[in-house]
mmCIF file of C-alpha atoms in Angstrom:
data_model
loop_
_atom_site.group_PDB
_atom_site.id
_atom_site.type_symbol
_atom_site.label_atom_id
_atom_site.label_comp_id
_atom_site.label_asym_id
_atom_site.label_seq_id
_atom_site.Cartn_x
_atom_site.Cartn_y
_atom_site.Cartn_z
ATOM 1 C CA MET A 1 0.000 0.000 0.000
ATOM 2 C CA ASN A 2 1.359 3.392 -1.009
ATOM 3 C CA ILE A 3 -0.012 6.600 0.549
ATOM 4 C CA LEU A 4 0.627 9.960 -1.116
ATOM 5 C CA LYS A 5 -0.557 13.545 -0.818
ATOM 6 C CA ILE A 6 -1.702 16.052 -3.426
ATOM 7 C CA THR A 7 -2.803 19.675 -3.020
ATOM 8 C CA ARG A 8 -6.077 20.906 -4.495
ATOM 9 C CA SER A 9 -4.382 22.975 -7.188
ATOM 10 C CA ASN A 10 -2.174 20.054 -8.181
ATOM 11 C CA PHE A 11 -5.230 17.783 -8.174
ATOM 12 C CA ASN A 12 -6.843 19.985 -10.840
ATOM 13 C CA THR A 13 -3.707 19.634 -12.959
ATOM 14 C CA PHE A 14 -3.680 15.872 -12.394
ATOM 15 C CA ILE A 15 -7.329 15.197 -13.241
ATOM 16 C CA THR A 16 -7.068 17.413 -16.335
ATOM 17 C CA GLY A 17 -3.935 15.535 -17.391
ATOM 18 C CA MET A 18 -5.823 12.243 -17.105
ATOM 19 C CA GLN A 19 -7.856 13.218 -20.165
ATOM 20 C CA LYS A 20 -5.061 12.031 -22.421
ATOM 21 C CA TYR A 21 -5.615 8.496 -21.098
ATOM 22 C CA GLY A 22 -9.374 8.420 -21.554
ATOM 23 C CA GLU A 23 -12.654 10.209 -21.103
ATOM 24 C CA VAL A 24 -12.823 11.550 -17.542
ATOM 25 C CA HIS A 25 -16.207 11.393 -15.795
ATOM 26 C CA VAL A 26 -16.929 13.122 -12.492
ATOM 27 C CA PRO A 27 -19.869 13.884 -10.157
ATOM 28 C CA LYS A 28 -21.767 16.994 -11.271
ATOM 29 C CA LYS A 29 -24.672 18.867 -9.774
ATOM 30 C CA LYS A 30 -27.828 18.322 -11.834
ATOM 31 C CA SER A 31 -30.318 20.212 -9.660
ATOM 32 C CA GLU A 32 -30.634 21.475 -6.104
ATOM 33 C CA ILE A 33 -31.194 17.933 -4.846
ATOM 34 C CA SER A 34 -29.567 15.603 -7.356
ATOM 35 C CA TYR A 35 -26.174 14.761 -8.830
ATOM 36 C CA ILE A 36 -25.001 12.706 -11.796
ATOM 37 C CA TYR A 37 -21.772 11.183 -13.095
ATOM 38 C CA ASP A 38 -20.967 12.878 -16.401
ATOM 39 C CA LYS A 39 -18.089 13.734 -18.729
ATOM 40 C CA MET A 40 -15.759 16.372 -17.307
ATOM 41 C CA ASN A 41 -15.020 19.468 -19.317
ATOM 42 C CA SER A 42 -13.272 21.320 -16.480
ATOM 43 C CA PRO A 43 -12.251 20.405 -12.902
ATOM 44 C CA ASP A 44 -14.427 23.307 -11.751
ATOM 45 C CA GLU A 45 -17.471 21.146 -12.552
ATOM 46 C CA ILE A 46 -16.624 18.523 -9.921
ATOM 47 C CA ALA A 47 -19.193 18.494 -7.119
ATOM 48 C CA PHE A 48 -16.979 17.325 -4.244
ATOM 49 C CA GLU A 49 -19.880 17.836 -1.834
ATOM 50 C CA PHE A 50 -22.090 15.205 -3.487
ATOM 51 C CA LEU A 51 -23.131 12.126 -1.548
ATOM 52 C CA ARG A 52 -25.026 9.992 -4.029
ATOM 53 C CA THR A 53 -25.848 10.278 -7.722
ATOM 54 C CA ILE A 54 -29.373 9.635 -8.931
ATOM 55 C CA THR A 55 -28.083 7.187 -11.555
ATOM 56 C CA PRO A 56 -25.516 4.718 -10.225
ATOM 57 C CA VAL A 57 -22.128 3.914 -11.709
ATOM 58 C CA LYS A 58 -23.486 0.681 -13.240
ATOM 59 C CA LYS A 59 -24.596 2.784 -16.225
ATOM 60 C CA TYR A 60 -20.992 2.690 -17.463
ATOM 61 C CA PHE A 61 -20.855 -1.111 -17.547
ATOM 62 C CA MET A 62 -24.513 -1.956 -18.256
ATOM 63 C CA LYS A 63 -26.014 0.730 -20.450
ATOM 64 C CA PRO A 64 -29.739 1.403 -19.926
ATOM 65 C CA VAL A 65 -30.215 0.321 -23.553
ATOM 66 C CA GLU A 66 -27.458 -1.614 -25.311
ATOM 67 C CA LYS A 67 -27.165 -3.271 -28.714
ATOM 68 C CA LEU A 68 -26.013 -6.882 -28.440
ATOM 69 C CA LEU A 69 -25.876 -8.117 -32.004
ATOM 70 C CA LYS A 70 -27.044 -7.833 -35.606
ATOM 71 C CA TYR A 71 -28.396 -10.714 -37.625
ATOM 72 C CA SER A 72 -29.541 -11.440 -41.163
ATOM 73 C CA ALA A 73 -30.592 -14.389 -43.291
ATOM 74 C CA ASP A 74 -27.434 -14.014 -45.379
ATOM 75 C CA SER A 75 -24.691 -13.542 -42.795
ATOM 76 C CA GLY A 76 -26.132 -15.049 -39.618
ATOM 77 C CA PHE A 77 -25.459 -13.025 -36.468
ATOM 78 C CA ASN A 78 -22.575 -10.752 -35.540
ATOM 79 C CA VAL A 79 -21.851 -9.641 -32.004
ATOM 80 C CA GLU A 80 -21.688 -5.869 -31.633
ATOM 81 C CA MET A 81 -19.996 -4.129 -28.728
ATOM 82 C CA GLU A 82 -20.425 -0.377 -28.614
ATOM 83 C CA ASP A 83 -17.062 1.443 -28.358
ATOM 84 C CA PRO A 84 -15.159 -1.760 -27.404
ATOM 85 C CA ASP A 85 -11.856 0.078 -26.897
ATOM 86 C CA LYS A 86 -13.136 3.264 -25.257
ATOM 87 C CA LYS A 87 -11.205 4.154 -22.098
ATOM 88 C CA ILE A 88 -13.014 5.886 -19.224
ATOM 89 C CA ILE A 89 -11.692 7.285 -15.948
ATOM 90 C CA ILE A 90 -14.400 7.729 -13.298
ATOM 91 C CA PHE A 91 -13.522 9.985 -10.380
ATOM 92 C CA GLY A 92 -15.530 10.355 -7.181
ATOM 93 C CA LEU A 93 -16.847 6.881 -6.375
ATOM 94 C CA HIS A 94 -17.628 6.526 -2.683
ATOM 95 C CA PRO A 95 -16.926 3.216 -0.884
ATOM 96 C CA CYS A 96 -20.502 1.947 -1.326
ATOM 97 C CA ASP A 97 -20.305 2.477 -5.087
ATOM 98 C CA ILE A 98 -16.898 0.821 -5.388
ATOM 99 C CA ASN A 99 -18.369 -2.116 -3.469
ATOM 100 C CA SER A 100 -21.366 -2.135 -5.818
ATOM 101 C CA ILE A 101 -19.004 -2.745 -8.745
ATOM 102 C CA LYS A 102 -17.411 -5.623 -6.853
ATOM 103 C CA ILE A 103 -20.879 -7.108 -6.301
ATOM 104 C CA LEU A 104 -21.716 -6.827 -10.009
ATOM 105 C CA ASP A 105 -18.350 -8.402 -10.865
ATOM 106 C CA LEU A 106 -19.285 -11.312 -8.622
ATOM 107 C CA ALA A 107 -22.782 -11.773 -10.051
ATOM 108 C CA LEU A 108 -21.827 -11.424 -13.718
ATOM 109 C CA SER A 109 -18.706 -13.601 -13.702
ATOM 110 C CA GLY A 110 -20.378 -16.866 -12.802
ATOM 111 C CA LYS A 111 -21.287 -19.767 -15.041
ATOM 112 C CA PHE A 112 -22.463 -17.418 -17.791
ATOM 113 C CA VAL A 113 -19.991 -14.543 -17.985
ATOM 114 C CA ASP A 114 -21.340 -11.250 -19.351
ATOM 115 C CA PRO A 115 -18.754 -10.233 -22.006
ATOM 116 C CA TYR A 116 -20.408 -6.860 -22.677
ATOM 117 C CA TYR A 117 -20.119 -5.886 -19.021
ATOM 118 C CA PHE A 118 -16.538 -7.048 -18.567
ATOM 119 C CA ASN A 119 -15.318 -5.451 -21.777
ATOM 120 C CA LYS A 120 -16.341 -2.082 -20.341
ATOM 121 C CA ARG A 121 -14.974 -2.976 -16.896
ATOM 122 C CA LYS A 122 -11.473 -3.697 -18.193
ATOM 123 C CA ASN A 123 -11.444 -0.341 -19.982
ATOM 124 C CA THR A 124 -12.477 1.645 -16.889
ATOM 125 C CA ILE A 125 -10.193 3.239 -14.314
ATOM 126 C CA ILE A 126 -11.675 3.857 -10.871
ATOM 127 C CA PHE A 127 -10.751 6.825 -8.684
ATOM 128 C CA GLY A 128 -12.535 6.683 -5.321
ATOM 129 C CA LEU A 129 -13.400 9.585 -3.037
ATOM 130 C CA GLY A 130 -14.071 9.607 0.702
ATOM 131 C CA CYS A 131 -17.438 10.802 2.005
ATOM 132 C CA MET A 132 -19.453 11.749 5.079
ATOM 133 C CA PRO A 133 -22.774 9.896 5.666
ATOM 134 C CA ASP A 134 -26.239 11.417 5.942
ATOM 135 C CA ASP A 135 -29.455 10.075 7.484
ATOM 136 C CA LYS A 136 -30.041 7.701 4.534
ATOM 137 C CA CYS A 137 -26.667 5.955 4.577
ATOM 138 C CA PHE A 138 -26.514 2.503 6.137
ATOM 139 C CA CYS A 139 -23.412 1.291 4.313
ATOM 140 C CA ARG A 140 -21.624 0.598 7.614
ATOM 141 C CA SER A 141 -24.311 -1.983 8.454
ATOM 142 C CA MET A 142 -23.738 -3.643 5.064
ATOM 143 C CA GLY A 143 -19.951 -3.632 5.430
ATOM 144 C CA THR A 144 -19.523 -1.333 2.439
ATOM 145 C CA ASP A 145 -18.466 1.860 4.218
ATOM 146 C CA HIS A 146 -14.819 1.193 3.436
ATOM 147 C CA VAL A 147 -12.663 -0.277 0.670
ATOM 148 C CA THR A 148 -9.244 -1.898 0.566
ATOM 149 C CA ASP A 149 -9.339 -2.828 -3.128
ATOM 150 C CA GLY A 150 -11.482 -2.318 -6.229
ATOM 151 C CA PHE A 151 -9.954 1.074 -7.062
ATOM 152 C CA ASP A 152 -6.871 2.410 -8.798
ATOM 153 C CA LEU A 153 -6.563 5.553 -6.672
ATOM 154 C CA TYR A 154 -8.598 6.594 -3.646
ATOM 155 C CA PHE A 155 -8.747 10.225 -2.522
ATOM 156 C CA VAL A 156 -9.653 11.481 0.950
ATOM 157 C CA ASP A 157 -10.502 15.171 1.039
ATOM 158 C CA LEU A 158 -8.711 16.911 3.915
ATOM 159 C CA ASN A 159 -9.703 20.455 2.920
ATOM 160 C CA LYS A 160 -6.516 21.963 1.462
ATOM 161 C CA TYR A 161 -5.215 18.680 0.101
ATOM 162 C CA PHE A 162 -6.080 15.030 -0.560
ATOM 163 C CA LEU A 163 -4.542 11.950 0.967
ATOM 164 C CA VAL A 164 -4.228 9.394 -1.845
ATOM 165 C CA ASN A 165 -4.227 5.601 -1.484
ATOM 166 C CA VAL A 166 -2.655 3.813 -4.456
ATOM 167 C CA GLY A 167 -4.720 0.680 -5.046
ATOM 168 C CA SER A 168 -3.329 -0.857 -8.247
ATOM 169 C CA SER A 169 -0.334 -0.974 -10.552
ATOM 170 C CA ILE A 170 -2.244 1.307 -12.938
ATOM 171 C CA GLY A 171 -2.761 3.840 -10.167
ATOM 172 C CA ASP A 172 0.912 3.571 -9.297
ATOM 173 C CA ASP A 173 1.827 4.261 -12.927
ATOM 174 C CA PHE A 174 -0.291 7.416 -12.915
ATOM 175 C CA THR A 175 1.285 8.768 -9.737
ATOM 176 C CA LYS A 176 4.724 8.182 -11.248
ATOM 177 C CA GLU A 177 3.701 9.798 -14.528
ATOM 178 C CA PHE A 178 2.631 12.881 -12.550
ATOM 179 C CA SER A 179 5.227 12.489 -9.808
ATOM 180 C CA ASP A 180 5.864 16.249 -9.666
ATOM 181 C CA LEU A 181 2.270 16.722 -8.407
ATOM 182 C CA PHE A 182 2.410 14.200 -5.557
ATOM 183 C CA GLU A 183 4.385 14.216 -2.322
ATOM 184 C CA ARG A 184 4.848 12.054 0.734
ATOM 185 C CA PRO A 185 2.481 12.793 3.637
ATOM 186 C CA GLU A 186 3.807 14.028 6.944
ATOM 187 C CA SER A 187 2.756 12.811 10.398
ATOM 188 C CA LYS A 188 0.377 15.800 10.700
ATOM 189 C CA ASP A 189 -1.400 14.641 7.523
ATOM 190 C CA ILE A 190 -1.934 11.183 8.983
ATOM 191 C CA ASP A 191 -3.269 12.740 12.182
ATOM 192 C CA ASP A 192 -5.723 14.823 10.121
ATOM 193 C CA TYR A 193 -6.878 11.690 8.320
ATOM 194 C CA ILE A 194 -7.435 9.736 11.547
ATOM 195 C CA GLU A 195 -9.386 12.660 13.023
ATOM 196 C CA LYS A 196 -11.642 12.816 9.971
ATOM 197 C CA ARG A 197 -12.057 9.044 10.006
ATOM 198 C CA ASN A 198 -13.233 9.162 13.628
ATOM 199 C CA ILE A 199 -15.663 12.004 12.877
ATOM 200 C CA ARG A 200 -17.052 9.991 9.965
ATOM 201 C CA ALA A 201 -17.517 6.888 12.119
ATOM 202 C CA LYS A 202 -19.592 8.887 14.602
ATOM 203 C CA SER A 203 -21.713 10.471 11.853
ATOM 204 C CA PHE A 204 -23.720 7.372 10.905
ATOM 205 C CA LYS A 205 -27.331 7.803 11.995
ATOM 206 C CA LEU A 206 -28.881 4.722 10.416
ATOM 207 C CA SER A 207 -28.125 1.096 11.221
ATOM 208 C CA LEU A 208 -29.411 -2.357 10.394
ATOM 209 C CA ASP A 209 -28.433 -5.639 12.059
ATOM 210 C CA VAL A 210 -28.027 -8.138 9.212
ATOM 211 C CA SER A 211 -26.222 -10.841 11.211
ATOM 212 C CA ASP A 212 -29.151 -13.284 11.129
ATOM 213 C CA LEU A 213 -31.429 -11.456 8.692
ATOM 214 C CA PRO A 214 -31.563 -14.290 6.094
ATOM 215 C CA TYR A 215 -32.714 -16.722 8.804
ATOM 216 C CA ILE A 216 -35.406 -14.337 10.043
ATOM 217 C CA MET A 217 -36.583 -13.725 6.475
ATOM 218 C CA ASP A 218 -36.847 -17.483 6.020
ATOM 219 C CA ILE A 219 -39.363 -17.747 8.842
ATOM 220 C CA GLU A 220 -41.202 -14.535 7.898
ATOM 221 C CA ARG A 221 -42.044 -15.420 4.290
ATOM 222 C CA GLU A 222 -45.775 -15.369 4.996
ATOM 223 C CA SER A 223 -45.722 -12.305 7.237
ATOM 224 C CA GLU A 224 -48.489 -9.708 6.854
ATOM 225 C CA ILE A 225 -45.730 -7.124 6.498
ATOM 226 C CA TRP A 226 -45.364 -7.997 2.800
ATOM 227 C CA ASP A 227 -49.080 -7.437 2.130
ATOM 228 C CA GLU A 228 -48.881 -4.079 3.905
ATOM 229 C CA LEU A 229 -45.836 -3.170 1.829
ATOM 230 C CA GLY A 230 -47.603 -4.262 -1.371
ATOM 231 C CA LYS A 231 -50.384 -1.751 -0.663
ATOM 232 C CA LYS A 232 -47.873 1.087 -0.371
ATOM 233 C CA CYS A 233 -45.446 0.122 -3.130
ATOM 234 C CA LEU A 234 -46.373 1.312 -6.645
ATOM 235 C CA CYS A 235 -44.037 -1.238 -8.245
ATOM 236 C CA CYS A 236 -42.828 1.646 -10.397
ATOM 237 C CA GLY A 237 -39.278 0.285 -10.438
ATOM 238 C CA SER A 238 -37.616 3.514 -9.310
ATOM 239 C CA CYS A 239 -35.647 1.677 -6.623
ATOM 240 C CA SER A 240 -34.339 -0.827 -9.181
ATOM 241 C CA MET A 241 -33.295 1.897 -11.611
ATOM 242 C CA VAL A 242 -31.312 3.852 -9.003
ATOM 243 C CA CYS A 243 -29.940 0.736 -7.285
ATOM 244 C CA PRO A 244 -26.236 0.253 -8.029
ATOM 245 C CA THR A 245 -26.478 -3.551 -7.909
ATOM 246 C CA CYS A 246 -29.759 -4.386 -9.686
ATOM 247 C CA TYR A 247 -28.768 -6.056 -12.936
ATOM 248 C CA CYS A 248 -32.045 -7.456 -14.321
ATOM 249 C CA PHE A 249 -32.596 -6.765 -18.006
ATOM 250 C CA ASN A 250 -35.028 -7.483 -20.817
ATOM 251 C CA VAL A 251 -34.036 -8.551 -24.333
ATOM 252 C CA TYR A 252 -35.930 -7.546 -27.453
ATOM 253 C CA ASP A 253 -35.417 -7.508 -31.228
ATOM 254 C CA ARG A 254 -35.987 -4.862 -33.856
ATOM 255 C CA VAL A 255 -36.699 -6.718 -37.077
ATOM 256 C CA ASP A 256 -36.968 -5.220 -40.565
ATOM 257 C CA LEU A 257 -40.355 -5.283 -42.247
ATOM 258 C CA GLU A 258 -39.398 -8.204 -44.494
ATOM 259 C CA GLY A 259 -38.072 -10.238 -41.607
ATOM 260 C CA ASN A 260 -34.679 -10.821 -43.210
ATOM 261 C CA SER A 261 -32.536 -8.961 -40.719
ATOM 262 C CA GLY A 262 -32.659 -7.301 -37.340
ATOM 263 C CA GLU A 263 -30.879 -6.101 -34.235
ATOM 264 C CA ARG A 264 -31.027 -7.414 -30.676
ATOM 265 C CA PHE A 265 -30.996 -5.090 -27.677
ATOM 266 C CA ARG A 266 -31.130 -5.368 -23.929
ATOM 267 C CA GLN A 267 -32.422 -2.737 -21.535
ATOM 268 C CA TRP A 268 -32.696 -2.335 -17.808
ATOM 269 C CA ASP A 269 -35.696 -4.099 -16.326
ATOM 270 C CA THR A 270 -37.101 -4.664 -12.852
ATOM 271 C CA CYS A 271 -38.582 -7.648 -11.046
ATOM 272 C CA LEU A 272 -41.218 -5.220 -9.710
ATOM 273 C CA ALA A 273 -42.854 -5.005 -13.145
ATOM 274 C CA LYS A 274 -45.897 -7.230 -13.603
ATOM 275 C CA ASP A 275 -44.781 -8.507 -17.000
ATOM 276 C CA TYR A 276 -41.313 -9.413 -15.696
ATOM 277 C CA THR A 277 -42.575 -12.927 -14.913
ATOM 278 C CA LEU A 278 -44.732 -13.185 -18.036
ATOM 279 C CA VAL A 279 -44.167 -16.595 -19.626
ATOM 280 C CA ALA A 280 -45.596 -18.553 -22.545
ATOM 281 C CA GLY A 281 -49.368 -18.856 -22.422
ATOM 282 C CA GLY A 282 -49.750 -15.444 -20.814
ATOM 283 C CA HIS A 283 -49.131 -16.743 -17.301
ATOM 284 C CA VAL A 284 -47.749 -14.289 -14.736
ATOM 285 C CA PHE A 285 -46.598 -16.040 -11.577
ATOM 286 C CA ARG A 286 -46.155 -12.907 -9.466
ATOM 287 C CA LYS A 287 -49.366 -11.006 -10.139
ATOM 288 C CA LYS A 288 -49.672 -9.391 -6.709
ATOM 289 C CA ARG A 289 -47.612 -6.301 -5.982
ATOM 290 C CA SER A 290 -46.842 -7.684 -2.531
ATOM 291 C CA ASP A 291 -45.259 -10.768 -4.123
ATOM 292 C CA ARG A 292 -43.127 -8.672 -6.441
ATOM 293 C CA VAL A 293 -41.819 -6.279 -3.804
ATOM 294 C CA LYS A 294 -41.187 -9.186 -1.439
ATOM 295 C CA ASN A 295 -39.196 -10.926 -4.164
ATOM 296 C CA ARG A 296 -36.925 -7.914 -4.518
ATOM 297 C CA TYR A 297 -36.197 -7.794 -0.779
ATOM 298 C CA TYR A 298 -35.593 -11.535 -0.667
ATOM 299 C CA HIS A 299 -33.174 -11.462 -3.576
ATOM 300 C CA LYS A 300 -31.157 -8.625 -2.042
ATOM 301 C CA GLN A 301 -30.958 -9.882 1.528
ATOM 302 C CA HIS A 302 -31.574 -13.623 1.261
ATOM 303 C CA GLY A 303 -31.024 -15.220 -2.142
ATOM 304 C CA PHE A 304 -27.814 -13.349 -2.896
ATOM 305 C CA VAL A 305 -26.474 -14.260 0.552
ATOM 306 C CA GLU A 306 -27.189 -17.940 -0.072
ATOM 307 C CA GLU A 307 -25.387 -17.893 -3.415
ATOM 308 C CA TYR A 308 -22.504 -15.509 -2.790
ATOM 309 C CA GLY A 309 -22.175 -15.265 0.983
ATOM 310 C CA ARG A 310 -23.094 -11.577 1.225
ATOM 311 C CA PRO A 311 -26.140 -9.364 0.537
ATOM 312 C CA SER A 312 -26.256 -7.417 -2.708
ATOM 313 C CA CYS A 313 -27.410 -4.224 -0.989
ATOM 314 C CA THR A 314 -24.667 -1.630 -0.382
ATOM 315 C CA GLY A 315 -26.657 0.658 1.934
ATOM 316 C CA CYS A 316 -26.146 3.633 -0.396
ATOM 317 C CA GLY A 317 -29.572 5.118 0.447
ATOM 318 C CA ARG A 318 -30.689 5.752 -3.137
ATOM 319 C CA CYS A 319 -33.876 3.703 -2.820
ATOM 320 C CA ILE A 320 -34.769 5.630 0.337
ATOM 321 C CA GLN A 321 -34.160 9.004 -1.262
ATOM 322 C CA TYR A 322 -35.954 8.376 -4.558
ATOM 323 C CA CYS A 323 -38.953 6.192 -3.604
ATOM 324 C CA PRO A 324 -42.086 8.193 -4.532
ATOM 325 C CA THR A 325 -44.082 6.682 -1.656
ATOM 326 C CA LYS A 326 -41.271 7.079 0.911
ATOM 327 C CA ILE A 327 -40.740 3.380 1.577
ATOM 328 C CA HIS A 328 -37.744 3.074 3.886
ATOM 329 C CA VAL A 329 -35.838 -0.171 3.340
ATOM 330 C CA VAL A 330 -34.253 -0.141 6.815
ATOM 331 C CA ASP A 331 -37.617 0.396 8.496
ATOM 332 C CA VAL A 332 -39.117 -2.475 6.483
ATOM 333 C CA LEU A 333 -36.346 -4.891 7.473
ATOM 334 C CA ASN A 334 -36.371 -3.776 11.088
ATOM 335 C CA LYS A 335 -40.113 -4.419 11.107
ATOM 336 C CA VAL A 336 -39.530 -7.912 9.690
ATOM 337 C CA MET A 337 -37.095 -8.519 12.554
ATOM 338 C CA GLY A 338 -39.649 -7.278 15.119
ATOM 339 C CA LYS A 339 -37.710 -4.142 16.006
ATOM 340 C CA LEU A 340 -40.445 -1.690 14.964
#
């Protein structure tokens, strides 16, 4: 592990210089209450104060709509990857979002590897950024409030400068390329970091005990809580769209009028949609909203744990912030566990 230091003015020079290695994307302010990751034109656009973006970082690896292949009667099918060699540097990912990428890596590298996802992953450089939690963050409960890997460089904002953790050989190469901008931290810098770390640890307001949550969910499958939740949930899919680890998608074709050729696409989908479980014969096996919303909770906190040994929720708070009916995931799970 290599720890360095960079001043704010030198950081601007560094992040601007990174543009020669790829397209640099940073957090930007979209409105008074929302932020997005977008292409950087100037370091002045970076919203260092942001906490969560409305659209998660998964959009860089799983596009909302993505062409998979072309096919025709004459040539068969040809796989199409959009911009297969495009390099992207993403700055500003908080620990929960870096962990969300690690979760997607885990889910999409199994028996059936997603080549479209991993082609974009290998062409993406990750620069993390430290953060301070608000009343919607429960990442500490999910074990995603910190990172020791999954990034190339990780920046901690200490007001006049950043402490920088080098997390990969690529990150090390960049710090050497711009060695005149970086310096070794002094003992006072480490003290400042530890002080900020302790302040951050005391700032978490929301918590969830997940130690035996899968077991409790097993015995609460028929609880009335799910029917109550089904009455409140619109099944609009907003939580799935903003979730950094939801990876469900639909596949559809656009065929020419003569039926001789076409293109295949995939687009983000949600298990909350009624037609998500539509099968041949018009049968839908999760017609009730309560069944669909329960399925989403069980996949996040139960099914994923059974398969991969950890929940797929990162505690980022997006679903809490953007649910139109103010459903609070921590309150729901605490109620399931009899704590509310």
